[in-house]
Amino acid sequence: MKRKLIAGNWKMNGNAAANESLVRAVLAGMGDAACTVAVCVPAPYLAQVQALRAGTALELGAQDVSEHAQGAYTGEVSADMLREFGVRYVIVGHSERRQYHAESDAVVAEKVKAALAAGITPIVCVGETLAQREEGRTSAIVKRQMAAVIHTNGHCISEIAVAYEPVWAIGTGRTATPEQAQEVHAVLRAQLKAATEHADRVLILYGGSMNAANAVSLLAQPDIDGGLIGGASLKAPDFLQIIAAAR
Ligand code: PGA
């Protein structure tokens, strides 16, 4: 059995005091978790959370990375900079970045490459909007998003993690059913299999209103290898229940 990954995506939430109590509560409750646990925190708090998690099994993640290595890119953060703060995972191509920051499939693919070059595992987000689902284009959309990443990263593709996040389920309280999610995860797995003989080791997470109540049935699906958790990762008891469901 593959070890599942439960990654919290704090988005643009938190402050020094709140972060400290949240991380302490997660650490106190996670014990000997059967899954890998990570929190993807806003960049200014990487150092704080790096110190809080030192010597524990809690992994540190970031929410974005520049596709460039260095230079005149005001406001950007490079993969090497993330690496210096002990970052092991970085979310790439979240739908909020695709939507509000106009990140194209090509840019997402370059960011994945930058993360991999620094030894950081990119959590590549793909997902369809409600309109695209209703038009029956879900598979085509996620395959197009993934194809760009595969094309740019070649055989390194087995080193990524993927998060299927239907846009209509993010922060809405509307979750894909386990069957809906599994169907898309299977499409992604098949696409990865065509690109690498190691596709089975790629973790494909589900994200979008995952919570303590629906986590067990989602995580029971054969191709769901974990979760990318937004809102519920900000409340330690909820996040801990999802962690406990991932075995
Ligand atoms: P949510 O967010 O759990 O709040 O729906 C998930 C995500 O956007 O990664």
PDB file of C-alpha atoms and ligand atoms in Angstrom:
ATOM      1  CA  MET A   1       0.000   0.000   0.000  1.00  0.00           C
ATOM      2  CA  LYS A   2       1.201   3.464  -0.936  1.00  0.00           C
ATOM      3  CA  ARG A   3       1.489   5.941   1.909  1.00  0.00           C
ATOM      4  CA  LYS A   4      -1.205   8.553   1.405  1.00  0.00           C
ATOM      5  CA  LEU A   5      -0.552  12.292   1.544  1.00  0.00           C
ATOM      6  CA  ILE A   6      -2.785  14.763   3.355  1.00  0.00           C
ATOM      7  CA  ALA A   7      -1.719  18.306   2.547  1.00  0.00           C
ATOM      8  CA  GLY A   8      -3.299  21.393   4.045  1.00  0.00           C
ATOM      9  CA  ASN A   9      -3.590  24.434   1.794  1.00  0.00           C
ATOM     10  CA  TRP A  10      -3.896  27.397   4.124  1.00  0.00           C
ATOM     11  CA  LYS A  11      -4.283  29.800   1.173  1.00  0.00           C
ATOM     12  CA  MET A  12      -3.985  33.450   2.300  1.00  0.00           C
ATOM     13  CA  ASN A  13      -5.038  32.807   5.878  1.00  0.00           C
ATOM     14  CA  GLY A  14      -3.323  32.948   9.228  1.00  0.00           C
ATOM     15  CA  ASN A  15      -1.006  35.136  11.238  1.00  0.00           C
ATOM     16  CA  ALA A  16       1.914  34.368  13.486  1.00  0.00           C
ATOM     17  CA  ALA A  17      -0.190  33.670  16.573  1.00  0.00           C
ATOM     18  CA  ALA A  18      -2.850  31.606  14.781  1.00  0.00           C
ATOM     19  CA  ASN A  19      -0.227  29.604  12.860  1.00  0.00           C
ATOM     20  CA  GLU A  20       1.564  28.686  16.051  1.00  0.00           C
ATOM     21  CA  SER A  21      -1.535  27.376  17.795  1.00  0.00           C
ATOM     22  CA  LEU A  22      -2.717  25.532  14.658  1.00  0.00           C
ATOM     23  CA  VAL A  23       0.625  23.800  14.079  1.00  0.00           C
ATOM     24  CA  ARG A  24       0.990  22.934  17.756  1.00  0.00           C
ATOM     25  CA  ALA A  25      -2.505  21.427  17.815  1.00  0.00           C
ATOM     26  CA  VAL A  26      -1.851  19.415  14.643  1.00  0.00           C
ATOM     27  CA  LEU A  27       1.448  18.139  16.020  1.00  0.00           C
ATOM     28  CA  ALA A  28      -0.140  17.226  19.339  1.00  0.00           C
ATOM     29  CA  GLY A  29      -2.939  15.285  17.646  1.00  0.00           C
ATOM     30  CA  MET A  30      -1.270  13.652  14.674  1.00  0.00           C
ATOM     31  CA  GLY A  31       0.789  11.171  16.694  1.00  0.00           C
ATOM     32  CA  ASP A  32       2.155   8.405  14.537  1.00  0.00           C
ATOM     33  CA  ALA A  33       0.044   9.240  11.484  1.00  0.00           C
ATOM     34  CA  ALA A  34      -0.334   6.444   8.934  1.00  0.00           C
ATOM     35  CA  CYS A  35      -0.073   8.994   6.131  1.00  0.00           C
ATOM     36  CA  THR A  36       2.344  11.779   5.217  1.00  0.00           C
ATOM     37  CA  VAL A  37       1.076  15.128   6.501  1.00  0.00           C
ATOM     38  CA  ALA A  38       2.056  18.522   5.097  1.00  0.00           C
ATOM     39  CA  VAL A  39       0.942  22.113   5.494  1.00  0.00           C
ATOM     40  CA  CYS A  40       1.327  24.524   2.584  1.00  0.00           C
ATOM     41  CA  VAL A  41       1.683  27.928   4.189  1.00  0.00           C
ATOM     42  CA  PRO A  42       1.921  31.520   2.923  1.00  0.00           C
ATOM     43  CA  ALA A  43       5.538  32.322   1.973  1.00  0.00           C
ATOM     44  CA  PRO A  44       6.188  34.850   4.796  1.00  0.00           C
ATOM     45  CA  TYR A  45       5.487  32.123   7.359  1.00  0.00           C
ATOM     46  CA  LEU A  46       7.744  29.416   5.947  1.00  0.00           C
ATOM     47  CA  ALA A  47      10.481  30.155   8.466  1.00  0.00           C
ATOM     48  CA  GLN A  48       8.034  30.201  11.358  1.00  0.00           C
ATOM     49  CA  VAL A  49       6.466  26.876  10.443  1.00  0.00           C
ATOM     50  CA  GLN A  50       9.847  25.371   9.587  1.00  0.00           C
ATOM     51  CA  ALA A  51      10.921  26.077  13.169  1.00  0.00           C
ATOM     52  CA  LEU A  52       7.658  24.791  14.669  1.00  0.00           C
ATOM     53  CA  ARG A  53       7.840  21.507  12.742  1.00  0.00           C
ATOM     54  CA  ALA A  54      11.567  20.900  13.288  1.00  0.00           C
ATOM     55  CA  GLY A  55      12.208  17.350  14.435  1.00  0.00           C
ATOM     56  CA  THR A  56       8.626  16.219  13.697  1.00  0.00           C
ATOM     57  CA  ALA A  57       7.013  14.254  10.878  1.00  0.00           C
ATOM     58  CA  LEU A  58       5.009  17.279   9.694  1.00  0.00           C
ATOM     59  CA  GLU A  59       6.214  18.306   6.233  1.00  0.00           C
ATOM     60  CA  LEU A  60       6.367  21.867   4.980  1.00  0.00           C
ATOM     61  CA  GLY A  61       4.868  23.058   1.717  1.00  0.00           C
ATOM     62  CA  ALA A  62       4.507  26.288  -0.235  1.00  0.00           C
ATOM     63  CA  GLN A  63       1.583  27.461  -2.361  1.00  0.00           C
ATOM     64  CA  ASP A  64       3.361  28.682  -5.486  1.00  0.00           C
ATOM     65  CA  VAL A  65       6.808  28.936  -7.043  1.00  0.00           C
ATOM     66  CA  SER A  66       8.345  31.000  -9.823  1.00  0.00           C
ATOM     67  CA  GLU A  67       9.166  29.283 -13.096  1.00  0.00           C
ATOM     68  CA  HIS A  68      12.392  31.311 -13.127  1.00  0.00           C
ATOM     69  CA  ALA A  69      15.560  30.462 -11.218  1.00  0.00           C
ATOM     70  CA  GLN A  70      16.488  34.033 -10.252  1.00  0.00           C
ATOM     71  CA  GLY A  71      16.565  37.593 -11.476  1.00  0.00           C
ATOM     72  CA  ALA A  72      14.360  40.610 -12.060  1.00  0.00           C
ATOM     73  CA  TYR A  73      10.977  39.097 -11.165  1.00  0.00           C
ATOM     74  CA  THR A  74       9.647  41.381  -8.444  1.00  0.00           C
ATOM     75  CA  GLY A  75       7.464  39.585  -5.938  1.00  0.00           C
ATOM     76  CA  GLU A  76       8.368  36.081  -7.081  1.00  0.00           C
ATOM     77  CA  VAL A  77       9.886  33.306  -4.975  1.00  0.00           C
ATOM     78  CA  SER A  78      12.217  30.735  -6.521  1.00  0.00           C
ATOM     79  CA  ALA A  79      12.310  27.013  -5.883  1.00  0.00           C
ATOM     80  CA  ASP A  80      15.824  27.273  -4.444  1.00  0.00           C
ATOM     81  CA  MET A  81      14.567  29.867  -1.953  1.00  0.00           C
ATOM     82  CA  LEU A  82      11.770  27.514  -0.897  1.00  0.00           C
ATOM     83  CA  ARG A  83      14.295  24.720  -0.561  1.00  0.00           C
ATOM     84  CA  GLU A  84      16.339  26.795   1.883  1.00  0.00           C
ATOM     85  CA  PHE A  85      13.349  26.810   4.213  1.00  0.00           C
ATOM     86  CA  GLY A  86      12.944  23.050   4.177  1.00  0.00           C
ATOM     87  CA  VAL A  87      10.032  23.027   1.733  1.00  0.00           C
ATOM     88  CA  ARG A  88       9.268  19.537   0.454  1.00  0.00           C
ATOM     89  CA  TYR A  89       6.043  20.207  -1.475  1.00  0.00           C
ATOM     90  CA  VAL A  90       4.763  23.102  -3.529  1.00  0.00           C
ATOM     91  CA  ILE A  91       1.265  23.532  -4.910  1.00  0.00           C
ATOM     92  CA  VAL A  92       1.473  24.432  -8.599  1.00  0.00           C
ATOM     93  CA  GLY A  93      -1.330  25.547 -10.891  1.00  0.00           C
ATOM     94  CA  HIS A  94      -4.029  25.868  -8.255  1.00  0.00           C
ATOM     95  CA  SER A  95      -7.253  26.968  -9.927  1.00  0.00           C
ATOM     96  CA  GLU A  96      -7.140  30.220  -7.958  1.00  0.00           C
ATOM     97  CA  ARG A  97      -3.803  30.996  -9.575  1.00  0.00           C
ATOM     98  CA  ARG A  98      -4.996  29.913 -13.014  1.00  0.00           C
ATOM     99  CA  GLN A  99      -8.076  32.104 -12.583  1.00  0.00           C
ATOM    100  CA  TYR A 100      -6.774  35.204 -10.779  1.00  0.00           C
ATOM    101  CA  HIS A 101      -3.196  35.231 -12.038  1.00  0.00           C
ATOM    102  CA  ALA A 102      -3.811  33.969 -15.547  1.00  0.00           C
ATOM    103  CA  GLU A 103      -1.441  31.019 -15.181  1.00  0.00           C
ATOM    104  CA  SER A 104      -1.486  29.072 -18.418  1.00  0.00           C
ATOM    105  CA  ASP A 105      -0.862  25.360 -18.818  1.00  0.00           C
ATOM    106  CA  ALA A 106       2.574  26.246 -20.203  1.00  0.00           C
ATOM    107  CA  VAL A 107       3.506  28.377 -17.179  1.00  0.00           C
ATOM    108  CA  VAL A 108       2.287  25.662 -14.820  1.00  0.00           C
ATOM    109  CA  ALA A 109       4.461  23.135 -16.664  1.00  0.00           C
ATOM    110  CA  GLU A 110       7.530  25.392 -16.293  1.00  0.00           C
ATOM    111  CA  LYS A 111       6.835  25.855 -12.576  1.00  0.00           C
ATOM    112  CA  VAL A 112       6.689  22.082 -12.180  1.00  0.00           C
ATOM    113  CA  LYS A 113      10.071  21.866 -13.877  1.00  0.00           C
ATOM    114  CA  ALA A 114      11.546  24.517 -11.560  1.00  0.00           C
ATOM    115  CA  ALA A 115      10.270  22.712  -8.472  1.00  0.00           C
ATOM    116  CA  LEU A 116      11.601  19.334  -9.624  1.00  0.00           C
ATOM    117  CA  ALA A 117      14.999  20.849 -10.404  1.00  0.00           C
ATOM    118  CA  ALA A 118      15.212  22.022  -6.773  1.00  0.00           C
ATOM    119  CA  GLY A 119      14.181  18.634  -5.406  1.00  0.00           C
ATOM    120  CA  ILE A 120      10.734  19.815  -4.346  1.00  0.00           C
ATOM    121  CA  THR A 121       7.659  17.718  -5.122  1.00  0.00           C
ATOM    122  CA  PRO A 122       5.136  19.794  -7.052  1.00  0.00           C
ATOM    123  CA  ILE A 123       1.482  19.113  -6.278  1.00  0.00           C
ATOM    124  CA  VAL A 124       0.049  19.836  -9.713  1.00  0.00           C
ATOM    125  CA  CYS A 125      -3.585  20.937  -9.600  1.00  0.00           C
ATOM    126  CA  VAL A 126      -6.003  20.173 -12.405  1.00  0.00           C
ATOM    127  CA  GLY A 127      -9.758  20.442 -12.555  1.00  0.00           C
ATOM    128  CA  GLU A 128     -12.764  21.514 -14.541  1.00  0.00           C
ATOM    129  CA  THR A 129     -15.289  24.294 -13.951  1.00  0.00           C
ATOM    130  CA  LEU A 130     -18.970  23.556 -13.491  1.00  0.00           C
ATOM    131  CA  ALA A 131     -19.726  24.704 -17.045  1.00  0.00           C
ATOM    132  CA  GLN A 132     -17.042  22.403 -18.443  1.00  0.00           C
ATOM    133  CA  ARG A 133     -18.437  19.454 -16.461  1.00  0.00           C
ATOM    134  CA  GLU A 134     -21.953  20.151 -17.646  1.00  0.00           C
ATOM    135  CA  GLU A 135     -20.700  20.261 -21.225  1.00  0.00           C
ATOM    136  CA  GLY A 136     -19.174  16.805 -20.708  1.00  0.00           C
ATOM    137  CA  ARG A 137     -15.633  18.131 -21.095  1.00  0.00           C
ATOM    138  CA  THR A 138     -14.170  17.098 -17.715  1.00  0.00           C
ATOM    139  CA  SER A 139     -11.780  14.446 -19.059  1.00  0.00           C
ATOM    140  CA  ALA A 140     -10.662  16.615 -21.949  1.00  0.00           C
ATOM    141  CA  ILE A 141      -9.892  19.556 -19.645  1.00  0.00           C
ATOM    142  CA  VAL A 142      -7.880  17.664 -17.041  1.00  0.00           C
ATOM    143  CA  LYS A 143      -6.025  15.735 -19.752  1.00  0.00           C
ATOM    144  CA  ARG A 144      -5.098  18.967 -21.520  1.00  0.00           C
ATOM    145  CA  GLN A 145      -3.826  20.482 -18.251  1.00  0.00           C
ATOM    146  CA  MET A 146      -1.809  17.359 -17.473  1.00  0.00           C
ATOM    147  CA  ALA A 147      -0.497  16.934 -21.020  1.00  0.00           C
ATOM    148  CA  ALA A 148       1.370  20.243 -20.814  1.00  0.00           C
ATOM    149  CA  VAL A 149       3.089  19.128 -17.619  1.00  0.00           C
ATOM    150  CA  ILE A 150       3.988  15.728 -19.093  1.00  0.00           C
ATOM    151  CA  HIS A 151       5.270  17.272 -22.317  1.00  0.00           C
ATOM    152  CA  THR A 152       7.612  19.678 -20.498  1.00  0.00           C
ATOM    153  CA  ASN A 153       8.836  17.276 -17.820  1.00  0.00           C
ATOM    154  CA  GLY A 154       9.317  14.008 -19.706  1.00  0.00           C
ATOM    155  CA  HIS A 155      10.413  11.054 -17.635  1.00  0.00           C
ATOM    156  CA  CYS A 156      10.604  13.198 -14.457  1.00  0.00           C
ATOM    157  CA  ILE A 157       6.818  13.060 -14.418  1.00  0.00           C
ATOM    158  CA  SER A 158       6.897  10.125 -12.006  1.00  0.00           C
ATOM    159  CA  GLU A 159       8.297  12.543  -9.376  1.00  0.00           C
ATOM    160  CA  ILE A 160       5.227  14.774  -9.220  1.00  0.00           C
ATOM    161  CA  ALA A 161       2.054  14.585  -7.181  1.00  0.00           C
ATOM    162  CA  VAL A 162      -1.275  15.557  -8.716  1.00  0.00           C
ATOM    163  CA  ALA A 163      -4.375  17.075  -7.140  1.00  0.00           C
ATOM    164  CA  TYR A 164      -7.682  16.697  -8.922  1.00  0.00           C
ATOM    165  CA  GLU A 165      -9.660  19.707  -7.758  1.00  0.00           C
ATOM    166  CA  PRO A 166     -12.968  20.284  -9.502  1.00  0.00           C
ATOM    167  CA  VAL A 167     -13.285  24.070  -9.464  1.00  0.00           C
ATOM    168  CA  TRP A 168     -16.981  23.845  -8.563  1.00  0.00           C
ATOM    169  CA  ALA A 169     -16.105  21.937  -5.377  1.00  0.00           C
ATOM    170  CA  ILE A 170     -13.459  24.309  -4.024  1.00  0.00           C
ATOM    171  CA  GLY A 171     -14.620  26.205  -0.972  1.00  0.00           C
ATOM    172  CA  THR A 172     -18.245  25.603  -1.916  1.00  0.00           C
ATOM    173  CA  GLY A 173     -19.116  22.753   0.413  1.00  0.00           C
ATOM    174  CA  ARG A 174     -20.018  20.790  -2.725  1.00  0.00           C
ATOM    175  CA  THR A 175     -17.822  17.717  -3.000  1.00  0.00           C
ATOM    176  CA  ALA A 176     -17.416  15.392  -5.934  1.00  0.00           C
ATOM    177  CA  THR A 177     -18.916  12.026  -5.070  1.00  0.00           C
ATOM    178  CA  PRO A 178     -16.314   9.318  -4.517  1.00  0.00           C
ATOM    179  CA  GLU A 179     -17.403   7.799  -7.847  1.00  0.00           C
ATOM    180  CA  GLN A 180     -17.101  11.113  -9.734  1.00  0.00           C
ATOM    181  CA  ALA A 181     -13.658  11.703  -8.261  1.00  0.00           C
ATOM    182  CA  GLN A 182     -12.461   8.139  -8.903  1.00  0.00           C
ATOM    183  CA  GLU A 183     -13.541   8.375 -12.531  1.00  0.00           C
ATOM    184  CA  VAL A 184     -11.319  11.409 -13.109  1.00  0.00           C
ATOM    185  CA  HIS A 185      -8.462   9.978 -11.052  1.00  0.00           C
ATOM    186  CA  ALA A 186      -8.547   6.877 -13.257  1.00  0.00           C
ATOM    187  CA  VAL A 187      -8.348   9.059 -16.375  1.00  0.00           C
ATOM    188  CA  LEU A 188      -5.309  10.834 -14.934  1.00  0.00           C
ATOM    189  CA  ARG A 189      -3.676   7.557 -13.899  1.00  0.00           C
ATOM    190  CA  ALA A 190      -4.114   6.163 -17.398  1.00  0.00           C
ATOM    191  CA  GLN A 191      -2.592   9.308 -18.885  1.00  0.00           C
ATOM    192  CA  LEU A 192       0.382   9.058 -16.534  1.00  0.00           C
ATOM    193  CA  LYS A 193       0.761   5.355 -17.386  1.00  0.00           C
ATOM    194  CA  ALA A 194       1.147   6.239 -21.023  1.00  0.00           C
ATOM    195  CA  ALA A 195       3.981   8.600 -20.058  1.00  0.00           C
ATOM    196  CA  THR A 196       5.893   6.616 -17.433  1.00  0.00           C
ATOM    197  CA  GLU A 197       6.216   3.058 -16.263  1.00  0.00           C
ATOM    198  CA  HIS A 198       6.186   4.434 -12.691  1.00  0.00           C
ATOM    199  CA  ALA A 199       2.711   5.975 -12.838  1.00  0.00           C
ATOM    200  CA  ASP A 200       1.530   3.868  -9.919  1.00  0.00           C
ATOM    201  CA  ARG A 201       3.817   5.678  -7.544  1.00  0.00           C
ATOM    202  CA  VAL A 202       2.420   9.114  -8.445  1.00  0.00           C
ATOM    203  CA  LEU A 203       0.124  10.271  -5.651  1.00  0.00           C
ATOM    204  CA  ILE A 204      -3.158  11.629  -7.034  1.00  0.00           C
ATOM    205  CA  LEU A 205      -4.904  13.669  -4.348  1.00  0.00           C
ATOM    206  CA  TYR A 206      -8.490  14.833  -4.324  1.00  0.00           C
ATOM    207  CA  GLY A 207      -9.272  18.419  -3.326  1.00  0.00           C
ATOM    208  CA  GLY A 208     -12.476  20.398  -3.053  1.00  0.00           C
ATOM    209  CA  SER A 209     -14.480  20.598   0.164  1.00  0.00           C
ATOM    210  CA  MET A 210     -12.893  17.452   1.578  1.00  0.00           C
ATOM    211  CA  ASN A 211     -13.848  17.232   5.233  1.00  0.00           C
ATOM    212  CA  ALA A 212     -14.011  14.866   8.174  1.00  0.00           C
ATOM    213  CA  ALA A 213     -17.362  13.472   7.024  1.00  0.00           C
ATOM    214  CA  ASN A 214     -16.531  12.671   3.388  1.00  0.00           C
ATOM    215  CA  ALA A 215     -12.837  11.832   3.691  1.00  0.00           C
ATOM    216  CA  VAL A 216     -13.261   8.124   4.452  1.00  0.00           C
ATOM    217  CA  SER A 217     -15.310   7.323   1.359  1.00  0.00           C
ATOM    218  CA  LEU A 218     -13.164   9.476  -0.946  1.00  0.00           C
ATOM    219  CA  LEU A 219      -9.925   7.975   0.361  1.00  0.00           C
ATOM    220  CA  ALA A 220     -11.307   4.459  -0.074  1.00  0.00           C
ATOM    221  CA  GLN A 221     -11.285   4.843  -3.860  1.00  0.00           C
ATOM    222  CA  PRO A 222      -8.513   2.897  -5.591  1.00  0.00           C
ATOM    223  CA  ASP A 223      -6.939   5.901  -7.329  1.00  0.00           C
ATOM    224  CA  ILE A 224      -7.379   8.494  -4.564  1.00  0.00           C
ATOM    225  CA  ASP A 225      -4.059   8.665  -2.754  1.00  0.00           C
ATOM    226  CA  GLY A 226      -4.733  11.541  -0.399  1.00  0.00           C
ATOM    227  CA  GLY A 227      -6.221  14.975  -0.136  1.00  0.00           C
ATOM    228  CA  LEU A 228      -5.454  18.645  -0.654  1.00  0.00           C
ATOM    229  CA  ILE A 229      -7.456  20.318   2.054  1.00  0.00           C
ATOM    230  CA  GLY A 230      -8.347  24.009   2.109  1.00  0.00           C
ATOM    231  CA  GLY A 231     -10.903  25.233   4.646  1.00  0.00           C
ATOM    232  CA  ALA A 232     -10.792  22.150   6.849  1.00  0.00           C
ATOM    233  CA  SER A 233      -7.009  22.414   7.231  1.00  0.00           C
ATOM    234  CA  LEU A 234      -7.446  25.651   9.191  1.00  0.00           C
ATOM    235  CA  LYS A 235      -9.223  23.856  12.012  1.00  0.00           C
ATOM    236  CA  ALA A 236      -7.001  21.379  13.804  1.00  0.00           C
ATOM    237  CA  PRO A 237      -9.787  18.958  14.870  1.00  0.00           C
ATOM    238  CA  ASP A 238     -11.130  18.741  11.294  1.00  0.00           C
ATOM    239  CA  PHE A 239      -7.690  18.373   9.756  1.00  0.00           C
ATOM    240  CA  LEU A 240      -6.787  15.686  12.303  1.00  0.00           C
ATOM    241  CA  GLN A 241      -9.917  13.704  11.483  1.00  0.00           C
ATOM    242  CA  ILE A 242      -8.991  13.707   7.798  1.00  0.00           C
ATOM    243  CA  ILE A 243      -5.451  12.620   8.698  1.00  0.00           C
ATOM    244  CA  ALA A 244      -6.899   9.766  10.773  1.00  0.00           C
ATOM    245  CA  ALA A 245      -9.044   8.711   7.793  1.00  0.00           C
ATOM    246  CA  ALA A 246      -5.988   8.352   5.538  1.00  0.00           C
ATOM    247  CA  ARG A 247      -4.587   4.902   6.118  1.00  0.00           C
TER     248      ARG A 247
HETATM  249  P1  PGA B   1     -11.343  23.566   0.054  1.00  0.00           P
HETATM  250  O1  PGA B   1     -10.069  23.982  -0.828  1.00  0.00           O
HETATM  251  O2  PGA B   1     -10.982  22.322   0.805  1.00  0.00           O
HETATM  252  O3  PGA B   1     -11.572  24.740   0.950  1.00  0.00           O
HETATM  253  O4  PGA B   1     -12.480  23.340  -0.906  1.00  0.00           O
HETATM  254  C1  PGA B   1      -9.274  23.025  -1.447  1.00  0.00           C
HETATM  255  C2  PGA B   1      -8.208  23.702  -2.276  1.00  0.00           C
HETATM  256  O5  PGA B   1      -8.508  24.720  -2.903  1.00  0.00           O
HETATM  257  O6  PGA B   1      -7.044  23.249  -2.318  1.00  0.00           O
END
